[in-house]
Amino acid sequence: MNKKILFGMLLLGSSSLVIAQNRLIRTDLQTEYVKPATNPVINKAVGEAIFHENFDSTVTINAGVATKLNGFTWTIDATNSSPDPIPNTPNYGWVIDSDANGHGWTGNVKRITSTSGNKYAMVNNGVPSPAPGTQWLGVVYTLTSDPIDIFSLSGGVPKVVLQFEQFGAKFYDRQEVQVSVDGTNWVSVYDNGGKGMLTSTGGSAYPNPDLVEADIENAISGDASAVRIRFRWTTDVPAQATNPNVWVTYGWRIDDVKIVKKSDNDLVKTYENWDVEAYKYSQIPLTQATQMDFSFNAGIKNQGMNALNGIKLDLSIAAPNGNESASSSAYSLNSGDRDTVVATYTPSDLGNYEVTPSLSLTEVDDNLSNNGPFTPVKFTVTDYLYAADAGSPFSQFPRNGLSMGGVPVAIKGIGTSYDIFADQDLTGITFRLYTGTTVGAQVSASILEINPNAGTIDDYWIYIDEVSAPFEVTATSQAQQFQTLVFDNPITLEAGKTYLAYLEVWAETVEFAAAGENDLGAQAWLNYSDGVGYKWGTFTSIPVIRLNFDPTLSVEKNTINTIQSRVYPNPTNNETTVSFNLKESANVSYTVTDLAGNIVATVDNGKTMAGKNEITIDASSFANGVYFIKLNADNNTVTHKLIVNK
């Protein structure tokens, strides 16, 4: 229904990384619509283990090799783009020991609580704080096993999976597992790209431990008699290799590496997600919700020996008026095949919902535990509010401190985008500021419409003329309260279109609240300056900016019909025209104010007839900048933003 333009990603990193509440602040501003990876992360062993490494009898005899006392060896290696040698300390590269060293957590929380306990493998790369950080740039750290004769160990039937336990978290690092049958050519069988980032605005560490399985049958089909396993760490943003922030790691911990035989019947959940046309909402007006299809998705793989049938994604729904259910159509998978099952649901009542997905199939699954678990999805169907943010607790939206190539990036405004499924009149925008906002700071609200002919991200949005009067912060407490900017007249949002609820910053320091993230697509937007002009970018942290359709917010029976009220040309370098309709004759006047609230022009147009009318404003004496035109008709008003650019 809606056009979603695909864009590339650009990382914006500050000169030093800020640490808050033991979590890193992510400063990546995307200029591309990015879909998440779908890596198989599952939760239980599938069968008999034919190989098991717990690192307990492994000792490091030099900086390059970790050797096992019984003769099995793990090789520790590092490549370095810098001419300077990597420091030979446990803070850099892979180590095998039982110490809880590394960055990110304190005390025993740093340890992986693996099944075997004692020693484990861990990779570090310095620490980002206190500034300046000590992370090394341009490195690739690897931990590689000796050859393993899986062919013999499996009795000549190498239908196996690789299993290991891990702990840590992801920032900008790439945590990857590879296998090779010749020690030269490597195949990636797993990475943590599908994990969410742990930052000051959200995310979490991995479960401790996080049990991972990767099907390596195809990767070792060439020769299973000398299979090597390699754990590889580097940055996941090589284009930003000179930015120290992308070389930060919380420490990736590995233990209990196993090669396990496959079961007969084994359905695996490889990933889960939900969306409404690539967007996520926490509060949805009933008018919109009844026209939506909530899509719940699960990646599935047949990791067993036999074909599987009747595979469904089932939804258990706790709804306001009782329990409900829904299911996908049935799928079949041959051994080794993958697919995605999709179940849809449309709410019909006001109130709170909780949807819990699960998988079912015709056969008896030998390994039910790796069919899940699924995270329940919660949302509320409301009278009037439309929200994408997750609600309390709130964090600070990282508007400040961004830079590009060392050049500070100025954020002019931020917004949250919404799809409209049924025509509805918008009366206001509800938002929340954050601690640090200056008394006297001003923001105004606008609605922007998606540009169906956009060729780049910078012309993605089209302004709708009407803008709210500025909101001025009059007390520090207002930074921690919900505020609503009301439009002088309702704005009809049309079904089938995408709109941006946008807040623009006019004066002093403004800090916005955020809550939750959406990695699916471009839903949080920033209008920023790179020193040349203003451009658009997206962010995964969602600002608290909500559409409000409450009809009581609007001035009823306004004399001015704002659906046909517009200002053109806009921007202007000389004159501009205000075109408007009157439902009945009225006394009309207007004032023009600058951002500081100073009146730069005022005209009394006197009694004006009903119907279409125009007023010409001479802006030739106005300085370049932004102005507000407030049109009055018998004490009813409409406000437009005017940009003067000579």
mmCIF file with all atom_site columns, N, CA and C in Angstrom, residues 316-325:
data_model
loop_
_atom_site.group_PDB
_atom_site.id
_atom_site.type_symbol
_atom_site.label_atom_id
_atom_site.label_alt_id
_atom_site.label_comp_id
_atom_site.label_asym_id
_atom_site.label_entity_id
_atom_site.label_seq_id
_atom_site.pdbx_PDB_ins_code
_atom_site.Cartn_x
_atom_site.Cartn_y
_atom_site.Cartn_z
_atom_site.occupancy
_atom_site.B_iso_or_equiv
_atom_site.pdbx_formal_charge
_atom_site.auth_seq_id
_atom_site.auth_comp_id
_atom_site.auth_asym_id
_atom_site.auth_atom_id
_atom_site.pdbx_PDB_model_num
ATOM 1  N N  . SER A 1 316 ? -1.779  -17.010 20.046 1.00 0.00 ? 316 SER A N  1
ATOM 2  C CA . SER A 1 316 ? -2.666  -16.998 21.205 1.00 0.00 ? 316 SER A CA 1
ATOM 3  C C  . SER A 1 316 ? -2.808  -15.550 21.644 1.00 0.00 ? 316 SER A C  1
ATOM 4  N N  . ILE A 1 317 ? -4.028  -15.030 21.636 1.00 0.00 ? 317 ILE A N  1
ATOM 5  C CA . ILE A 1 317 ? -4.250  -13.593 21.799 1.00 0.00 ? 317 ILE A CA 1
ATOM 6  C C  . ILE A 1 317 ? -5.090  -13.329 23.042 1.00 0.00 ? 317 ILE A C  1
ATOM 7  N N  . ALA A 1 318 ? -4.510  -12.610 23.990 1.00 0.00 ? 318 ALA A N  1
ATOM 8  C CA . ALA A 1 318 ? -5.267  -12.114 25.139 1.00 0.00 ? 318 ALA A CA 1
ATOM 9  C C  . ALA A 1 318 ? -5.843  -10.765 24.732 1.00 0.00 ? 318 ALA A C  1
ATOM 10 N N  . ALA A 1 319 ? -7.157  -10.734 24.431 1.00 0.00 ? 319 ALA A N  1
ATOM 11 C CA . ALA A 1 319 ? -7.835  -9.547  23.930 1.00 0.00 ? 319 ALA A CA 1
ATOM 12 C C  . ALA A 1 319 ? -8.721  -8.952  25.021 1.00 0.00 ? 319 ALA A C  1
ATOM 13 N N  . PRO A 1 320 ? -9.172  -7.696  24.862 1.00 0.00 ? 320 PRO A N  1
ATOM 14 C CA . PRO A 1 320 ? -9.978  -7.056  25.914 1.00 0.00 ? 320 PRO A CA 1
ATOM 15 C C  . PRO A 1 320 ? -11.249 -7.813  26.264 1.00 0.00 ? 320 PRO A C  1
ATOM 16 N N  . ASN A 1 321 ? -11.837 -8.512  25.303 1.00 0.00 ? 321 ASN A N  1
ATOM 17 C CA . ASN A 1 321 ? -13.106 -9.202  25.554 1.00 0.00 ? 321 ASN A CA 1
ATOM 18 C C  . ASN A 1 321 ? -12.963 -10.712 25.564 1.00 0.00 ? 321 ASN A C  1
ATOM 19 N N  . GLY A 1 322 ? -11.758 -11.205 25.907 1.00 0.00 ? 322 GLY A N  1
ATOM 20 C CA . GLY A 1 322 ? -11.557 -12.639 25.997 1.00 0.00 ? 322 GLY A CA 1
ATOM 21 C C  . GLY A 1 322 ? -10.426 -13.118 25.110 1.00 0.00 ? 322 GLY A C  1
ATOM 22 N N  . ASN A 1 323 ? -10.110 -14.394 25.218 1.00 0.00 ? 323 ASN A N  1
ATOM 23 C CA . ASN A 1 323 ? -9.012  -14.972 24.460 1.00 0.00 ? 323 ASN A CA 1
ATOM 24 C C  . ASN A 1 323 ? -9.439  -15.262 23.024 1.00 0.00 ? 323 ASN A C  1
ATOM 25 N N  . GLU A 1 324 ? -8.504  -15.001 22.093 1.00 0.00 ? 324 GLU A N  1
ATOM 26 C CA . GLU A 1 324 ? -8.728  -15.257 20.680 1.00 0.00 ? 324 GLU A CA 1
ATOM 27 C C  . GLU A 1 324 ? -7.543  -16.033 20.133 1.00 0.00 ? 324 GLU A C  1
ATOM 28 N N  . SER A 1 325 ? -7.657  -16.510 18.887 1.00 0.00 ? 325 SER A N  1
ATOM 29 C CA . SER A 1 325 ? -6.562  -17.250 18.271 1.00 0.00 ? 325 SER A CA 1
ATOM 30 C C  . SER A 1 325 ? -6.565  -17.024 16.772 1.00 0.00 ? 325 SER A C  1
#
